[in-house]
PDB file of N, CA, C and O in Angstrom:
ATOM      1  N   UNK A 318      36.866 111.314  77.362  1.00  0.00           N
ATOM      2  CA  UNK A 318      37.656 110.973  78.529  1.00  0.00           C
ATOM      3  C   UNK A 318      37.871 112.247  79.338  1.00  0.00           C
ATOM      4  O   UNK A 318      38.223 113.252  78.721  1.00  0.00           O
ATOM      5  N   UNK A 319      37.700 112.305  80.626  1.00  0.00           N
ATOM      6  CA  UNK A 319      37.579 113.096  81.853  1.00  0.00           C
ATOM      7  C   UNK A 319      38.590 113.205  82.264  1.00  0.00           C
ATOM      8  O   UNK A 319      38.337 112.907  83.431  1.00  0.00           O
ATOM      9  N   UNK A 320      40.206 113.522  82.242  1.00  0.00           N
ATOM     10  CA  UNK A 320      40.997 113.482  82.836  1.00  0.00           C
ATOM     11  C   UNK A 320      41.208 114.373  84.271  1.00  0.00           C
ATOM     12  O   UNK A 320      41.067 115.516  83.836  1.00  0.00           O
ATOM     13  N   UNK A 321      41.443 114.500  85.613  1.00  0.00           N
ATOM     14  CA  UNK A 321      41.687 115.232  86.412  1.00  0.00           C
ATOM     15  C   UNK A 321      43.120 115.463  86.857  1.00  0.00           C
ATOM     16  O   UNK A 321      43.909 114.607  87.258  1.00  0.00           O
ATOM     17  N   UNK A 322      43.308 116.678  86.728  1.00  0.00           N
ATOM     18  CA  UNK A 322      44.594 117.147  87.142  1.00  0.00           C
ATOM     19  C   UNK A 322      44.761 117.510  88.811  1.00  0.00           C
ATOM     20  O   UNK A 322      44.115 118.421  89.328  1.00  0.00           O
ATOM     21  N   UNK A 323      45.731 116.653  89.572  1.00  0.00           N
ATOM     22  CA  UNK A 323      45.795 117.099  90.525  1.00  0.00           C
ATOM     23  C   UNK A 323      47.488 117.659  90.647  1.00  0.00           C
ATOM     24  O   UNK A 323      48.459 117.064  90.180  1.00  0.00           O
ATOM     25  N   UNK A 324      47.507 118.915  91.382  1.00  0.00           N
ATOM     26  CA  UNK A 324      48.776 119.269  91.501  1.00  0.00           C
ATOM     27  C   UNK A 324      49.566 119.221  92.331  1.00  0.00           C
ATOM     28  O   UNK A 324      49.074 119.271  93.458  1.00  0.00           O
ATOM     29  N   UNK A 325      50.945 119.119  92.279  1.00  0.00           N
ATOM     30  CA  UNK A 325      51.602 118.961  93.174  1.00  0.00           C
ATOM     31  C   UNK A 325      51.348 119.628  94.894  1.00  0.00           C
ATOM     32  O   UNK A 325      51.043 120.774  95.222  1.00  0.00           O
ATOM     33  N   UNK A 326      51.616 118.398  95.767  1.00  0.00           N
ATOM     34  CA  UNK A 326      51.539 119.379  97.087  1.00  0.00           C
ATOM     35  C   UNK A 326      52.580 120.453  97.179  1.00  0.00           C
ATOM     36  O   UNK A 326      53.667 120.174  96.673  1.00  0.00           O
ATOM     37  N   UNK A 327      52.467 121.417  97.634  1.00  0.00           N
ATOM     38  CA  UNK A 327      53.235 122.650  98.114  1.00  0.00           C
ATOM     39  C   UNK A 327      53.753 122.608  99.214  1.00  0.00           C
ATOM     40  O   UNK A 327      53.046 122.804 100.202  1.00  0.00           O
ATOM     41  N   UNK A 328      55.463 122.277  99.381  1.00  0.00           N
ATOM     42  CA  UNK A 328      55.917 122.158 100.393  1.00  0.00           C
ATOM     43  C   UNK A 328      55.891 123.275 101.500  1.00  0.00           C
ATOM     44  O   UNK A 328      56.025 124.396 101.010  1.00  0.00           O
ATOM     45  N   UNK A 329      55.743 123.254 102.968  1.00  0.00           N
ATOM     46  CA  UNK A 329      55.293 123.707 103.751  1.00  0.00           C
ATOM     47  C   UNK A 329      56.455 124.239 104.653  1.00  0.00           C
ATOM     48  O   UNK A 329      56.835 123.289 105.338  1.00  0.00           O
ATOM     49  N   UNK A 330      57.090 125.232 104.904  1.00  0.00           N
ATOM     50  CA  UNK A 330      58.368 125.354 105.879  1.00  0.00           C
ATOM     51  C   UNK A 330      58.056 124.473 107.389  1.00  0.00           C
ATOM     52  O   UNK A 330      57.049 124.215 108.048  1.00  0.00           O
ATOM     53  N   UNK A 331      59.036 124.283 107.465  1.00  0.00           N
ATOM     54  CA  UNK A 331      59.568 123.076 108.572  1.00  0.00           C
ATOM     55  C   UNK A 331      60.903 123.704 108.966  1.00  0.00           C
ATOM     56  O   UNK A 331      61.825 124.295 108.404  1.00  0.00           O
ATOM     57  N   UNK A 332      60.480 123.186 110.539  1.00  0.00           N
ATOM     58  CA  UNK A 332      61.623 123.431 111.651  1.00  0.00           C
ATOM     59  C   UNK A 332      62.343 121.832 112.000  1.00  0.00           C
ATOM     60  O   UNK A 332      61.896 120.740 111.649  1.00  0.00           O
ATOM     61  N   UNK A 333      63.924 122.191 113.017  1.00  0.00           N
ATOM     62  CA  UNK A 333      64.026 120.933 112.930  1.00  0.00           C
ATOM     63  C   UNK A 333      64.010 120.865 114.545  1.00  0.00           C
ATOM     64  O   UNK A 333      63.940 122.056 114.848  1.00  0.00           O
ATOM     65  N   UNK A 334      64.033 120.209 115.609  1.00  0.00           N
ATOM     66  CA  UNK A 334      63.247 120.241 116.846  1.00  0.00           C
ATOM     67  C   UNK A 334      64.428 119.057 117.733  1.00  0.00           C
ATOM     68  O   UNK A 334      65.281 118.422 117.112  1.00  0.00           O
ATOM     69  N   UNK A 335      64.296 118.988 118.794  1.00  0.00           N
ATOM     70  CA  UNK A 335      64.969 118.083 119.860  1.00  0.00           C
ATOM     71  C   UNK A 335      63.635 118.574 121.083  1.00  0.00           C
ATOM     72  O   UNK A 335      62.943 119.586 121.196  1.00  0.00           O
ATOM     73  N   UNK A 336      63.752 117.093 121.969  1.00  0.00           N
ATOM     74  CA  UNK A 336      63.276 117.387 122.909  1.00  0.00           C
ATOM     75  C   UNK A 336      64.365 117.954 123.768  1.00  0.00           C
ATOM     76  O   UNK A 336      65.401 118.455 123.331  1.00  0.00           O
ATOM     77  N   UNK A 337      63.979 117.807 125.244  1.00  0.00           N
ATOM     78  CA  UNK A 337      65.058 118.174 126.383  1.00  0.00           C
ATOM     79  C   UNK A 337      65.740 117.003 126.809  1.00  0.00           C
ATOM     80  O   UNK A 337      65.743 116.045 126.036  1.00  0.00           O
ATOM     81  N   UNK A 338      66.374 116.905 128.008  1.00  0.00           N
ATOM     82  CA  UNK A 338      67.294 116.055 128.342  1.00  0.00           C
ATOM     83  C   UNK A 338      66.468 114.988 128.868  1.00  0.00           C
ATOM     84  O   UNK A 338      66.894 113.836 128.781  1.00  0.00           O
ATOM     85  N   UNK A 339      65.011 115.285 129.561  1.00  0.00           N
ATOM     86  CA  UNK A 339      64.050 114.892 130.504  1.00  0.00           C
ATOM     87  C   UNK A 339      62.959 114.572 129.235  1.00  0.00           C
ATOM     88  O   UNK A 339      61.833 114.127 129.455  1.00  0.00           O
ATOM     89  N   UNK A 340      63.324 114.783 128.271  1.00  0.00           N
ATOM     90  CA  UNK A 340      62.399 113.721 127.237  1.00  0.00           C
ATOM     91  C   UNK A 340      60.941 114.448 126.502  1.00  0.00           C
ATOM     92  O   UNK A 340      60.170 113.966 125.672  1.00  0.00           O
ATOM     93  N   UNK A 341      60.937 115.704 127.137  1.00  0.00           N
ATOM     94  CA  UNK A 341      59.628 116.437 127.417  1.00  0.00           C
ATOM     95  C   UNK A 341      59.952 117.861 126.544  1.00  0.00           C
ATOM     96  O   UNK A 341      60.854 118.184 125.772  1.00  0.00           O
ATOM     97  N   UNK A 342      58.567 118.639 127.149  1.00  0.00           N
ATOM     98  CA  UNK A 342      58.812 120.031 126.523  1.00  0.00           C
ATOM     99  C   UNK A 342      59.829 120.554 127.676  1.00  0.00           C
ATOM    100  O   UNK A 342      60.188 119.912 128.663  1.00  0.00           O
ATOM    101  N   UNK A 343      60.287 122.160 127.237  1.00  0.00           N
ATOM    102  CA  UNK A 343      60.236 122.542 125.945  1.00  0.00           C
ATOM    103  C   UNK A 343      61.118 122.030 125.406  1.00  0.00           C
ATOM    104  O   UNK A 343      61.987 121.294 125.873  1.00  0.00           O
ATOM    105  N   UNK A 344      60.905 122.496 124.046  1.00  0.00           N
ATOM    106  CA  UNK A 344      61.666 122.149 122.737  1.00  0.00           C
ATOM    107  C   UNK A 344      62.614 122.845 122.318  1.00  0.00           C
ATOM    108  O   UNK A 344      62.335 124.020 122.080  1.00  0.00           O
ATOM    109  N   UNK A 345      63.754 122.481 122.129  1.00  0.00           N
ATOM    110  CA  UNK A 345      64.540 123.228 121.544  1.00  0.00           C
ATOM    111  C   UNK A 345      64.558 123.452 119.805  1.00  0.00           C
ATOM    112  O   UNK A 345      64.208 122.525 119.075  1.00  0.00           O
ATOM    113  N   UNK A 346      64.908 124.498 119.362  1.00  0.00           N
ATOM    114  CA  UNK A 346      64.585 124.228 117.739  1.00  0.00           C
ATOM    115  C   UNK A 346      66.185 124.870 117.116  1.00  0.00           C
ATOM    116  O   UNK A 346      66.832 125.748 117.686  1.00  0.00           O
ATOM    117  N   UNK A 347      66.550 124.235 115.937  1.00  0.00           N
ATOM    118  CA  UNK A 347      67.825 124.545 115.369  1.00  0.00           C
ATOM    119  C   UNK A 347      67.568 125.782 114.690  1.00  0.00           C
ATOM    120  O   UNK A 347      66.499 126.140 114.195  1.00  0.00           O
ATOM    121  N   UNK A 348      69.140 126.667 114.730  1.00  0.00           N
ATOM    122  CA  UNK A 348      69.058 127.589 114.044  1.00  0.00           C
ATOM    123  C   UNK A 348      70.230 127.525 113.491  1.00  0.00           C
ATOM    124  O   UNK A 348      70.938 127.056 114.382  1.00  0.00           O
ATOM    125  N   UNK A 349      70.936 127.722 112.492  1.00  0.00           N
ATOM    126  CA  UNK A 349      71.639 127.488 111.380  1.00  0.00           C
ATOM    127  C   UNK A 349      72.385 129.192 111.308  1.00  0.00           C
ATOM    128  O   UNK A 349      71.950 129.760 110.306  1.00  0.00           O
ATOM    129  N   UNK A 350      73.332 130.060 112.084  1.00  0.00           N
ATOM    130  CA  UNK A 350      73.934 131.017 112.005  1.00  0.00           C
ATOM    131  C   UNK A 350      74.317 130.875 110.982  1.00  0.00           C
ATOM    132  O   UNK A 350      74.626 129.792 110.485  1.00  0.00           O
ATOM    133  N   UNK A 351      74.393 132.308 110.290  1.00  0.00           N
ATOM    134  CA  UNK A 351      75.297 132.950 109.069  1.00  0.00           C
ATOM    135  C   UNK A 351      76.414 132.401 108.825  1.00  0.00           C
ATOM    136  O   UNK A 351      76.906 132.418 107.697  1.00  0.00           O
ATOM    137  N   UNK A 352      77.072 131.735 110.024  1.00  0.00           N
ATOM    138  CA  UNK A 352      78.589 131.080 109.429  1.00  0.00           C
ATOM    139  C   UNK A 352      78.218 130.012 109.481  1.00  0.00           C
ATOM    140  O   UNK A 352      79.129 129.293 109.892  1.00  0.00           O
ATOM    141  N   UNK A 353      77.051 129.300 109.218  1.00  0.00           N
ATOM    142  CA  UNK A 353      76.906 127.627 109.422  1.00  0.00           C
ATOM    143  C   UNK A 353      77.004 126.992 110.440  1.00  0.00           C
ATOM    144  O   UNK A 353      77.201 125.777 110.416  1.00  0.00           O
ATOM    145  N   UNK A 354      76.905 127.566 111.360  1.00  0.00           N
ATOM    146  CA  UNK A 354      76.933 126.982 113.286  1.00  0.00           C
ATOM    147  C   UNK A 354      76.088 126.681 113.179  1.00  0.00           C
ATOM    148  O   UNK A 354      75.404 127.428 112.480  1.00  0.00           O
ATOM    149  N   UNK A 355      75.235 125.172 113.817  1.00  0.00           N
ATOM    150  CA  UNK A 355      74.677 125.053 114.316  1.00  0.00           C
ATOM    151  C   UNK A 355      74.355 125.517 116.012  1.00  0.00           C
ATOM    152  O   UNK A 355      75.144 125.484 116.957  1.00  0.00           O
ATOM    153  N   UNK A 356      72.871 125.959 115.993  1.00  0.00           N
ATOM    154  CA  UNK A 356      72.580 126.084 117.854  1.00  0.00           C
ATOM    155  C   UNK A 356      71.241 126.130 118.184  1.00  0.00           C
ATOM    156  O   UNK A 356      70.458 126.292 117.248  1.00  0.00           O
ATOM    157  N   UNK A 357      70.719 126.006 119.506  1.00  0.00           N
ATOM    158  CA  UNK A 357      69.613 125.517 119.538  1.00  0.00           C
ATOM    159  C   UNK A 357      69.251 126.895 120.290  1.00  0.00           C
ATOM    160  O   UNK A 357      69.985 127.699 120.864  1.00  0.00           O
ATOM    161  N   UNK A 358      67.729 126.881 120.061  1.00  0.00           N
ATOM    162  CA  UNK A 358      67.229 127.950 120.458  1.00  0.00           C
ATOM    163  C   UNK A 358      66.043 127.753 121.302  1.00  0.00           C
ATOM    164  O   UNK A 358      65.762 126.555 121.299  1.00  0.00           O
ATOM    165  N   UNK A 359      65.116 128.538 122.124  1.00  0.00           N
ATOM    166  CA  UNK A 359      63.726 127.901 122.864  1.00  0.00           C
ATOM    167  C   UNK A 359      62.948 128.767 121.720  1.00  0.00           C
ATOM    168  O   UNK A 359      61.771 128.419 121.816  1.00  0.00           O
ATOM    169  N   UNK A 360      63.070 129.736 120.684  1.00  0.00           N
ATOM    170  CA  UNK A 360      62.140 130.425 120.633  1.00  0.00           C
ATOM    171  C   UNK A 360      61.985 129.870 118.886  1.00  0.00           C
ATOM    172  O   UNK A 360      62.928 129.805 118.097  1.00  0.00           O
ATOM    173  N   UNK A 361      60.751 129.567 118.630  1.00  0.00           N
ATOM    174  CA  UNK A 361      60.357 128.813 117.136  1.00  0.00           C
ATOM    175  C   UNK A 361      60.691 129.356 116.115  1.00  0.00           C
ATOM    176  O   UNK A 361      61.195 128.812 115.132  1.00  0.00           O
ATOM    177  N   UNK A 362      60.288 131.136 116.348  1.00  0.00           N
ATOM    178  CA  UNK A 362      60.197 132.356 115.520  1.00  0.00           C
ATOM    179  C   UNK A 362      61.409 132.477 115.347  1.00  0.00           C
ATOM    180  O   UNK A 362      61.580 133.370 114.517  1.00  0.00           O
ATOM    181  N   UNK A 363      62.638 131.931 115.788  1.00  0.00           N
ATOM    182  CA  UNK A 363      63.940 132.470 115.859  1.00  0.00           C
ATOM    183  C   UNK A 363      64.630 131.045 115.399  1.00  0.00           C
ATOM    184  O   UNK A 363      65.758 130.803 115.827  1.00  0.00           O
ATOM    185  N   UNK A 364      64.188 130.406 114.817  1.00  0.00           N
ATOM    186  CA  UNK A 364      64.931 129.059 114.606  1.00  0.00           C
ATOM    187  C   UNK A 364      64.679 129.497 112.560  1.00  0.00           C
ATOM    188  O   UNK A 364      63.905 130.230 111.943  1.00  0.00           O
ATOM    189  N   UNK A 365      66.067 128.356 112.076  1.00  0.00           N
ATOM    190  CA  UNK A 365      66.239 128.305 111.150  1.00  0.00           C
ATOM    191  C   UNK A 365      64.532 127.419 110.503  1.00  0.00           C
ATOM    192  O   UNK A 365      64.101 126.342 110.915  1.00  0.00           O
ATOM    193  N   UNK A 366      63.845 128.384 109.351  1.00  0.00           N
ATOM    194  CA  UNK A 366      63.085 127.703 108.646  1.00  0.00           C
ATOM    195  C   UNK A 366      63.117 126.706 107.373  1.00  0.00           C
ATOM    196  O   UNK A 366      63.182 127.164 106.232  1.00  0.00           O
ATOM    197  N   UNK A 367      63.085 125.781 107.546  1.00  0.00           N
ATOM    198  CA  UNK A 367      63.777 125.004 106.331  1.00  0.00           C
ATOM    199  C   UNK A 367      62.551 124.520 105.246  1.00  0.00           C
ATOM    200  O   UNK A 367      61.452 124.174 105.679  1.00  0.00           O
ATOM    201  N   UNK A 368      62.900 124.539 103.623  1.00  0.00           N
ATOM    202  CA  UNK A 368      61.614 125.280 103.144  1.00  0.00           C
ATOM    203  C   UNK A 368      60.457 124.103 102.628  1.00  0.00           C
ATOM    204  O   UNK A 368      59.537 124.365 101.854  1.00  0.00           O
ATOM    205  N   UNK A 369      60.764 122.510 103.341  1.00  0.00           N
ATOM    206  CA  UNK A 369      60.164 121.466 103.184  1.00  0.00           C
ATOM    207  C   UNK A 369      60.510 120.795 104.590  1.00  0.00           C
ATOM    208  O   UNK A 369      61.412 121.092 105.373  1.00  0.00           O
ATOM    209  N   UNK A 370      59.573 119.848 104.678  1.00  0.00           N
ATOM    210  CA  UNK A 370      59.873 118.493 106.036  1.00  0.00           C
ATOM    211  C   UNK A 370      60.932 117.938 105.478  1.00  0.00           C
ATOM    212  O   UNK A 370      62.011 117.842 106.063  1.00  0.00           O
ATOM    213  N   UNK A 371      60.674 117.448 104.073  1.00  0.00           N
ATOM    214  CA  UNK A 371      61.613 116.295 103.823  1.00  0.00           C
ATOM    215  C   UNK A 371      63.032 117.127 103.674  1.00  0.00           C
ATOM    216  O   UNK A 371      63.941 116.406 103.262  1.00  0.00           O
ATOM    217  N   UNK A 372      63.400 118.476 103.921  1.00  0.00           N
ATOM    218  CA  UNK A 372      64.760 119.364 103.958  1.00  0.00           C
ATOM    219  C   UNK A 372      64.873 119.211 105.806  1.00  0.00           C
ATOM    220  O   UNK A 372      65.652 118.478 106.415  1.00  0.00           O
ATOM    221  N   UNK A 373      64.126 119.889 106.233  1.00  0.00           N
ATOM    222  CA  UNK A 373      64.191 119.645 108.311  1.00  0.00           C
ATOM    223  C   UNK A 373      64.724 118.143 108.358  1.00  0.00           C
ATOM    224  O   UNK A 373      65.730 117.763 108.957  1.00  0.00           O
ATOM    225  N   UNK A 374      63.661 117.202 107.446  1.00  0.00           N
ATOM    226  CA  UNK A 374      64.311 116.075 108.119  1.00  0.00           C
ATOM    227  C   UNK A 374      65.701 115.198 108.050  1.00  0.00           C
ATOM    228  O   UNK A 374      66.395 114.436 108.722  1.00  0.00           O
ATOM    229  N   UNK A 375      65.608 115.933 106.582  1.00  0.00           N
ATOM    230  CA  UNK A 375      67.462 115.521 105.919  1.00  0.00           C
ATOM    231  C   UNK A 375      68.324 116.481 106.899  1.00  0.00           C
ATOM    232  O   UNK A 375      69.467 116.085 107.127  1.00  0.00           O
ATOM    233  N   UNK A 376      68.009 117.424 107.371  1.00  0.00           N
ATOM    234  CA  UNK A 376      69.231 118.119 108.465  1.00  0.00           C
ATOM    235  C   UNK A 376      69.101 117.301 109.712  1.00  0.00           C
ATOM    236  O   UNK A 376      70.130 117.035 110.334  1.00  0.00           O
ATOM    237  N   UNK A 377      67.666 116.775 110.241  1.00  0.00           N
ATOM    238  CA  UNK A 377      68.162 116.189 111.388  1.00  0.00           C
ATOM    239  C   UNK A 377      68.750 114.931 111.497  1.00  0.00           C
ATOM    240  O   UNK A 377      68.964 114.356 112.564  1.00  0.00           O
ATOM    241  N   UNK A 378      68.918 114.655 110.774  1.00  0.00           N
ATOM    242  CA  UNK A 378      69.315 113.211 110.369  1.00  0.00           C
ATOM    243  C   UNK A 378      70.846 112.926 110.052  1.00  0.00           C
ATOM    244  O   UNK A 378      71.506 111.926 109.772  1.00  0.00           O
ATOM    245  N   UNK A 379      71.107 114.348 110.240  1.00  0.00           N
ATOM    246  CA  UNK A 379      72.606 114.716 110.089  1.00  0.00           C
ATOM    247  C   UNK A 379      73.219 115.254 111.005  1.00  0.00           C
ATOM    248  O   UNK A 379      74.416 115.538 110.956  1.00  0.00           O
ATOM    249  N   UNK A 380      72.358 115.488 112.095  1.00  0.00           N
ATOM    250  CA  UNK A 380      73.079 115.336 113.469  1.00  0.00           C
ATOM    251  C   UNK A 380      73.262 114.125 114.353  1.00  0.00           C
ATOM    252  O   UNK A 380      72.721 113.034 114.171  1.00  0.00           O
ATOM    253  N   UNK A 381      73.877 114.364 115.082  1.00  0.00           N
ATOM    254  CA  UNK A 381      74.702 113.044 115.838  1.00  0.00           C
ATOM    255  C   UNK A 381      72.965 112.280 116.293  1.00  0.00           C
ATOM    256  O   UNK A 381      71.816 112.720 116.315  1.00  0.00           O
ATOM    257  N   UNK A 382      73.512 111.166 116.550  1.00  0.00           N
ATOM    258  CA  UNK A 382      72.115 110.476 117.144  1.00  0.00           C
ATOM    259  C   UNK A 382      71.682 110.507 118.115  1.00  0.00           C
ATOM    260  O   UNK A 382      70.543 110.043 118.182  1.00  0.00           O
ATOM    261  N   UNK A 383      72.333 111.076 119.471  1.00  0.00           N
ATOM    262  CA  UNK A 383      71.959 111.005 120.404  1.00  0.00           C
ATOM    263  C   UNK A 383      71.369 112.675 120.962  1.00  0.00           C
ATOM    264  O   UNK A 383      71.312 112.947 122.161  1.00  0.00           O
ATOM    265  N   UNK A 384      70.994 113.607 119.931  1.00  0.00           N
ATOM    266  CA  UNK A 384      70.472 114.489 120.012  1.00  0.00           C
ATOM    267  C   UNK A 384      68.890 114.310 119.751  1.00  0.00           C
ATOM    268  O   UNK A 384      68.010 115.034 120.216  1.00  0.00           O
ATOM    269  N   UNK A 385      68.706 113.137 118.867  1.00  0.00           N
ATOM    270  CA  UNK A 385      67.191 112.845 119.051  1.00  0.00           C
ATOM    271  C   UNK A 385      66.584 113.912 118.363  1.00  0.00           C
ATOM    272  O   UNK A 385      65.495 114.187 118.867  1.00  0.00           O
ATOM    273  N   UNK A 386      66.950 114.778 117.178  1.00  0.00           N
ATOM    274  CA  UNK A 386      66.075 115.491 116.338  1.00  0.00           C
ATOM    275  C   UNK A 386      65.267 114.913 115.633  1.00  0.00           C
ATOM    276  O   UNK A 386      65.375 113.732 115.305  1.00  0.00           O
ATOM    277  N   UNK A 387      64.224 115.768 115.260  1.00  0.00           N
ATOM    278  CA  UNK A 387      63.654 115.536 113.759  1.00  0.00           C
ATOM    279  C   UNK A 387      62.443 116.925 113.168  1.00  0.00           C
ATOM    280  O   UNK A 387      62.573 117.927 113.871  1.00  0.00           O
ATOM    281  N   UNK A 388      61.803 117.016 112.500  1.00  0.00           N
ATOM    282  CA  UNK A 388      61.188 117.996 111.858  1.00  0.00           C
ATOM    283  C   UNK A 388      60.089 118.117 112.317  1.00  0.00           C
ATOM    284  O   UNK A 388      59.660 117.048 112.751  1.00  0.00           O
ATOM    285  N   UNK A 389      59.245 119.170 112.450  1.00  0.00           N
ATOM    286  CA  UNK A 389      58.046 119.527 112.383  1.00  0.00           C
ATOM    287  C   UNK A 389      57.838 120.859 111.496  1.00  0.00           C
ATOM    288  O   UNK A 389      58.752 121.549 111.044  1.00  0.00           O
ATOM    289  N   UNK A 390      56.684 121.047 111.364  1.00  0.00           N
ATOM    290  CA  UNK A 390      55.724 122.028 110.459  1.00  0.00           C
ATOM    291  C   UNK A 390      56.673 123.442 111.519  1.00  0.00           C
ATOM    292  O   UNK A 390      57.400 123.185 112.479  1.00  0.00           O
ATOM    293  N   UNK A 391      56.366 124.906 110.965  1.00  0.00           N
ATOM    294  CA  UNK A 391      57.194 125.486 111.067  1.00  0.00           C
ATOM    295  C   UNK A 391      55.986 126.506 111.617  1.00  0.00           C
ATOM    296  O   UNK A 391      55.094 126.629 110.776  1.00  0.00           O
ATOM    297  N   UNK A 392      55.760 127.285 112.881  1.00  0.00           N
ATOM    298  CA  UNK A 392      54.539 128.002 113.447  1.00  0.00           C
ATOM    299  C   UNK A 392      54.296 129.467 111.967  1.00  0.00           C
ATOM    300  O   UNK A 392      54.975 130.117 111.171  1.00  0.00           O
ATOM    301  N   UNK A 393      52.874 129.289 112.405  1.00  0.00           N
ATOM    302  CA  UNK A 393      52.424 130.295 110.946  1.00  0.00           C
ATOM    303  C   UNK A 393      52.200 131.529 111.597  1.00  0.00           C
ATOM    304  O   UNK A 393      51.863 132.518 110.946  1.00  0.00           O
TER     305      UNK A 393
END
């Protein structure tokens, strides 16, 4: 018997994202200050990295609803 081992995927850092007011780019991306503030930022490199999607997406999902977040992959 041949068994194949496949291994777990390796979670990928993820950002958590809003569009604008106008529905479009740019994007704003969350950043998570040292005292736990949330605030939004334009710049990707400067946003909180969160160290899975399914972590980005459990934070956006915990903001109010009418902010319209959710996660994407995190720029490499």
């Amino acid at each position: 018997m041949n068994a194949t081992f496949h291994a777990p995927p390796i979670p990928a850092p993820a950002l958590v994202a809003r569009t604008g007011p106008d529905h479009g780019d740019p994007r704003d991306y969350l950043l998570i200050s040292a005292h736990g503030h949330p605030q939004w930022v334009a710049d990707p490199f400067a946003a909180t990295a969160f160290e899975s999607m399914r972590e980005a997406t459990r934070m956006a999902m915990r903001l109010p609803s009418d902010l319209r977040a959710f996660g994407l992959p995190a720029p490499r």
